[in-house]
CSV table of C-alpha atoms and ligand atoms in Angstrom, one decimal:
chain,number,residue,atom,x,y,z
A,235,MET,CA,-23.7,58.6,189.4
A,236,GLY,CA,-25.9,61.1,191.2
A,237,ARG,CA,-27.6,60.2,194.4
A,238,SER,CA,-31.0,58.7,193.7
A,239,ILE,CA,-33.6,57.9,196.4
A,240,ILE,CA,-36.0,55.1,195.7
A,241,LEU,CA,-39.4,56.0,197.0
A,242,PRO,CA,-41.8,53.5,198.4
A,243,GLU,CA,-44.1,53.9,195.4
A,244,GLY,CA,-41.2,52.6,193.2
A,245,LYS,CA,-40.2,56.0,191.7
A,246,SER,CA,-36.8,57.5,192.2
A,247,LYS,CA,-35.8,61.0,193.0
A,248,ASN,CA,-32.6,62.9,192.7
A,249,VAL,CA,-31.4,65.1,195.5
A,250,ALA,CA,-28.9,67.6,194.1
A,251,PHE,CA,-27.9,70.9,195.8
A,252,PRO,CA,-24.8,73.1,196.0
A,253,VAL,CA,-22.8,73.2,199.2
A,254,VAL,CA,-21.0,76.5,199.6
A,255,VAL,CA,-18.0,76.5,202.0
A,256,SER,CA,-16.6,79.9,203.1
A,257,GLY,CA,-14.3,81.2,205.8
A,258,PRO,CA,-11.1,83.1,206.2
A,259,SER,CA,-8.0,82.3,204.1
A,260,GLY,CA,-5.9,79.5,205.7
A,261,VAL,CA,-8.8,78.0,207.7
A,262,GLY,CA,-8.7,74.8,205.8
A,263,LYS,CA,-11.6,75.1,203.3
A,264,THR,CA,-9.7,73.5,200.5
A,265,CYS,CA,-8.7,70.5,202.6
A,266,LEU,CA,-12.3,70.1,203.8
A,267,CYS,CA,-13.7,70.2,200.3
A,268,ARG,CA,-11.1,67.7,199.1
A,269,GLY,CA,-11.9,65.5,202.1
A,270,VAL,CA,-15.6,65.5,201.2
A,271,LEU,CA,-14.8,64.7,197.5
A,272,ALA,CA,-12.5,61.8,198.5
A,273,ASP,CA,-15.3,60.2,200.6
A,274,CYS,CA,-18.5,61.0,198.7
A,275,ASP,CA,-18.8,59.8,195.1
A,276,ASP,CA,-22.0,61.8,194.6
A,277,VAL,CA,-20.2,65.1,195.1
A,278,ALA,CA,-18.4,67.2,192.4
A,279,TYR,CA,-16.0,70.1,193.0
A,280,SER,CA,-16.7,73.4,191.4
A,281,VAL,CA,-13.5,74.5,189.8
A,282,SER,CA,-13.3,78.3,189.9
A,283,ALA,CA,-11.7,80.7,187.4
A,284,THR,CA,-9.1,83.0,188.8
A,285,THR,CA,-6.5,85.6,187.8
A,286,ARG,CA,-4.3,84.7,190.7
A,287,ASN,CA,-0.9,83.2,189.9
A,288,ARG,CA,-0.8,79.4,190.1
A,289,ARG,CA,1.0,78.0,193.2
A,290,ASP,CA,3.6,75.2,192.7
A,291,ASN,CA,1.3,72.5,194.0
A,292,GLU,CA,-1.7,73.5,191.9
A,293,VAL,CA,-2.9,72.1,188.6
A,294,ASN,CA,-4.7,74.2,186.0
A,295,GLY,CA,-8.2,72.8,185.5
A,296,ARG,CA,-8.2,70.8,188.7
A,297,ASP,CA,-7.6,73.4,191.4
A,298,TYR,CA,-8.6,76.5,189.3
A,299,HIS,CA,-8.9,77.6,185.8
A,300,PHE,CA,-6.0,80.1,185.8
A,301,VAL,CA,-6.8,82.9,183.3
A,302,GLU,CA,-5.6,86.3,182.3
A,303,PRO,CA,-7.6,89.3,183.6
A,304,ASP,CA,-8.9,90.1,180.1
A,305,ARG,CA,-10.2,86.6,179.6
A,306,PHE,CA,-11.8,86.7,183.1
A,307,ARG,CA,-13.6,89.9,182.3
A,308,ALA,CA,-14.8,88.5,179.0
A,309,MET,CA,-16.2,85.5,180.8
A,310,ALA,CA,-18.0,87.7,183.3
A,311,GLN,CA,-19.3,89.9,180.5
A,312,ALA,CA,-20.6,86.9,178.5
A,313,GLY,CA,-22.5,85.7,181.5
A,314,GLU,CA,-20.3,82.6,181.8
A,315,LEU,CA,-19.9,83.1,185.6
A,316,LEU,CA,-22.6,82.5,188.2
A,317,GLU,CA,-20.8,84.9,190.5
A,318,TRP,CA,-17.5,86.6,190.7
A,319,ALA,CA,-15.6,88.9,193.1
A,320,GLU,CA,-12.3,90.5,193.8
A,321,VAL,CA,-10.6,88.7,196.7
A,322,HIS,CA,-7.3,89.8,198.2
A,323,GLY,CA,-6.6,91.8,195.0
A,324,ASP,CA,-7.3,89.0,192.5
A,325,LEU,CA,-10.5,88.0,190.6
A,326,TYR,CA,-12.3,84.8,191.3
A,327,GLY,CA,-15.5,83.5,189.8
A,328,THR,CA,-17.6,80.4,189.4
A,329,PRO,CA,-18.1,79.2,185.8
A,330,ARG,CA,-21.6,78.0,185.0
A,331,HIS,CA,-20.1,74.9,183.5
A,332,SER,CA,-18.4,74.0,186.8
A,333,VAL,CA,-21.8,73.7,188.5
A,334,LEU,CA,-24.9,73.3,186.4
A,335,PRO,CA,-24.1,70.1,184.5
A,336,PHE,CA,-23.3,68.3,187.8
A,337,LEU,CA,-26.6,69.4,189.4
A,338,ALA,CA,-28.4,68.3,186.3
A,339,GLN,CA,-26.9,64.8,186.8
A,340,GLY,CA,-28.2,64.7,190.4
A,341,LYS,CA,-24.8,65.4,192.0
A,342,LEU,CA,-24.1,67.7,194.9
A,343,VAL,CA,-21.6,70.4,194.0
A,344,ILE,CA,-19.2,71.7,196.7
A,345,MET,CA,-17.7,75.1,196.2
A,346,ASP,CA,-15.0,77.1,198.1
A,347,LEU,CA,-16.1,80.7,197.9
A,348,ASP,CA,-15.2,83.9,199.7
A,349,VAL,CA,-18.0,85.6,201.6
A,350,GLN,CA,-19.0,87.9,198.7
A,351,GLY,CA,-19.4,84.8,196.6
A,352,GLY,CA,-21.4,83.1,199.3
A,353,LEU,CA,-23.8,86.0,199.4
A,354,SER,CA,-24.2,86.1,195.6
A,355,MET,CA,-24.6,82.3,195.4
A,356,ARG,CA,-27.4,82.5,198.0
A,357,LYS,CA,-29.4,84.5,195.5
A,358,VAL,CA,-28.6,82.0,192.6
A,359,PHE,CA,-29.4,79.0,194.8
A,360,PRO,CA,-31.6,79.9,197.7
A,361,GLY,CA,-31.9,76.2,198.5
A,362,GLY,CA,-28.1,75.6,198.7
A,363,VAL,CA,-26.4,74.7,201.9
A,364,PHE,CA,-24.1,77.4,203.2
A,365,VAL,CA,-21.3,76.4,205.7
A,366,PHE,CA,-18.9,78.9,207.4
A,367,VAL,CA,-15.6,77.5,208.6
A,368,VAL,CA,-13.8,79.2,211.4
A,369,PRO,CA,-10.4,78.7,213.0
A,370,PRO,CA,-10.2,78.0,216.8
A,371,SER,CA,-8.5,81.4,217.1
A,372,PHE,CA,-6.8,84.1,215.1
A,373,GLU,CA,-3.4,83.1,216.5
A,374,ILE,CA,-3.9,79.6,215.1
A,375,LEU,CA,-5.0,81.0,211.8
A,376,GLU,CA,-1.9,83.1,211.5
A,377,GLU,CA,0.3,80.2,212.4
A,378,ARG,CA,-1.4,78.0,209.7
A,379,LEU,CA,-1.0,80.7,207.1
A,380,ARG,CA,2.7,81.2,207.9
A,381,THR,CA,3.4,77.4,208.0
A,382,ARG,CA,1.9,76.8,204.5
A,383,ARG,CA,4.3,79.4,203.0
A,384,THR,CA,2.2,80.1,199.9
A,385,GLU,CA,2.0,83.9,200.3
A,386,SER,CA,4.5,86.8,200.5
A,387,GLU,CA,4.6,88.7,203.7
A,388,ASP,CA,2.4,91.5,202.2
A,389,ALA,CA,-0.1,89.0,200.8
A,390,LEU,CA,-0.2,87.3,204.2
A,391,GLU,CA,-0.9,90.5,206.0
A,392,THR,CA,-3.7,91.3,203.6
A,393,ARG,CA,-5.3,87.9,204.2
A,394,LEU,CA,-5.0,88.2,208.0
A,395,ARG,CA,-6.6,91.7,207.9
A,396,ASN,CA,-9.4,90.4,205.6
A,397,ALA,CA,-10.0,87.5,207.9
A,398,ARG,CA,-11.4,89.7,210.7
A,399,GLU,CA,-13.8,91.3,208.2
A,400,GLU,CA,-14.8,88.0,206.7
A,401,MET,CA,-15.7,86.6,210.2
A,402,LYS,CA,-18.5,89.2,210.4
A,403,PHE,CA,-20.3,87.4,207.5
A,404,ARG,CA,-20.9,84.2,209.4
A,405,LYS,CA,-24.4,85.2,210.3
A,406,HIS,CA,-25.4,84.8,206.6
A,407,TYR,CA,-24.6,81.1,206.7
A,408,ASP,CA,-26.6,78.0,207.8
A,409,TYR,CA,-23.9,76.1,209.6
A,410,MET,CA,-20.6,76.9,211.4
A,411,VAL,CA,-17.8,74.3,211.5
A,412,VAL,CA,-14.8,75.1,213.8
A,413,ASN,CA,-11.7,73.6,212.1
A,414,ASP,CA,-9.8,72.7,215.3
A,415,ASP,CA,-8.9,69.2,214.1
A,416,LEU,CA,-9.2,68.5,210.4
A,417,ASP,CA,-10.6,64.9,210.8
A,418,ASP,CA,-13.3,66.2,213.3
A,419,ALA,CA,-14.2,69.2,211.2
A,420,LEU,CA,-14.5,67.0,208.1
A,421,SER,CA,-16.7,64.5,209.9
A,422,ARG,CA,-19.0,67.4,211.0
A,423,LEU,CA,-19.1,68.8,207.4
A,424,LYS,CA,-20.0,65.4,206.1
A,425,SER,CA,-22.7,65.0,208.8
A,426,ILE,CA,-24.2,68.3,207.7
A,427,ILE,CA,-24.3,67.1,204.1
A,428,ALA,CA,-25.8,63.8,205.1
A,429,ALA,CA,-28.5,65.4,207.2
A,430,GLU,CA,-29.4,67.8,204.3
A,431,LYS,CA,-29.8,64.8,201.9
A,432,CYS,CA,-32.4,63.5,204.3
A,433,SER,CA,-34.3,66.8,204.5
A,434,MET,CA,-38.0,66.2,204.0
A,435,GLN,CA,-38.2,69.6,202.4
A,436,ARG,CA,-35.7,68.6,199.7
A,437,LEU,CA,-37.2,65.2,199.1
A,438,PHE,CA,-40.9,66.3,199.1
A,439,PRO,CA,-40.9,70.1,198.5
A,440,CYS,CA,-44.6,70.1,197.7
A,441,ASP,CA,-45.7,68.1,200.8
A,442,GLY,CA,-47.9,70.1,203.1
A,443,GLU,CA,-49.3,72.3,200.4
A,444,GLY,CA,-53.1,72.4,200.9
A,445,VAL,CA,-52.8,70.3,204.0
A,446,ALA,CA,-54.4,71.8,207.2
B,621,LIG,P1,-7.0,81.2,197.3
B,621,LIG,O1,-6.2,82.2,196.6
B,621,LIG,O2,-6.4,81.0,198.7
B,621,LIG,O3,-7.1,79.9,196.6
B,621,LIG,O4,-8.5,81.7,197.5
B,621,LIG,C1,-8.7,83.0,198.0
B,621,LIG,C2,-10.1,83.2,198.3
B,621,LIG,O5,-10.9,83.2,197.1
B,621,LIG,C3,-10.7,82.1,199.2
B,621,LIG,O6,-11.5,82.8,200.2
B,621,LIG,C4,-11.6,81.3,198.3
B,621,LIG,O7,-12.7,80.8,199.0
B,621,LIG,C5,-12.1,82.4,197.4
B,621,LIG,N1,-12.6,81.8,196.1
B,621,LIG,C6,-12.1,80.8,195.4
B,621,LIG,N2,-12.9,80.6,194.3
B,621,LIG,C7,-13.8,81.5,194.3
B,621,LIG,C8,-14.9,81.9,193.4
B,621,LIG,O8,-15.1,81.2,192.4
B,621,LIG,N3,-15.6,83.0,193.7
B,621,LIG,C9,-15.4,83.7,194.9
B,621,LIG,N4,-16.2,84.7,195.1
B,621,LIG,N5,-14.4,83.4,195.7
B,621,LIG,C10,-13.6,82.4,195.4
C-alpha cells in the first residue's frame, strides 16, 4: 500500500517520490537502503541492472538484475533504463520498471546510485530527495572495504581512488548523512524521509499560486 494522506476535506492524496542514496563504495549505502525498507512498508527498492559479477551473498532479481554487457546495451538502446553509467569498470543502470510502477502506486522508491546516476536522476526527477552518505574518515572507509572482502586488491584500490573523486559531488545533493554508526545513520536517513513526506510543497504544490 502506498502512503495516502487524508485531507481535512475528506479527499486523500498520495505522496510518492524517489530517494536517491549515493556515496563512496563501502560507505554502507546498501545497508542503509535495506534498513529503510525493513522499517517502512511504503518504500520500494529500485533493483538496478548491472554487468558486474554476482557476489556470493547476492540474489539475482533482489540485489541486482545481473546481465551480460550485450543485454545491458540493448536495454539502454531500447530506452528501458532511466539512467546508466560505467562505475568502477562495470555498467550499472536503473530500469524504468524498477521505479515507475511503484511511484504510480504512491510508493516511495529508494535507489542506491553512484554520483553520475545521482546527477542524471536529478534531471529525471527534479522533485526527488538526494542524500549523500559519507564515511567518518577515509581510513575507516578503507578498513570497511577491506573487512567486507568482496573485491580483489586491484578492484579495492580502484574503489578507494574513486571515493575521493566521488566526495567532490556531495554539493549536488540535498542532505548529507555521516555513517559513523549504522543505527544512528539509519535513523537520520529515516528522519529525512519522514520530514520530506510532510513537506507542504509536496502535499500542496499549487498552494501559494496567485496568493499575494
Ligand atoms: P556495487 O558494485 O558495490 O554494488 O556498486 C558499485 C556502485 O554502483 C555503487 O556506487 C552503487 O551506488 C552504484 N550503482 C548501483 N546501481 C546503480 C545504477 O543503477 N546506476 C548507477 N549510476 N549506479 C549504480
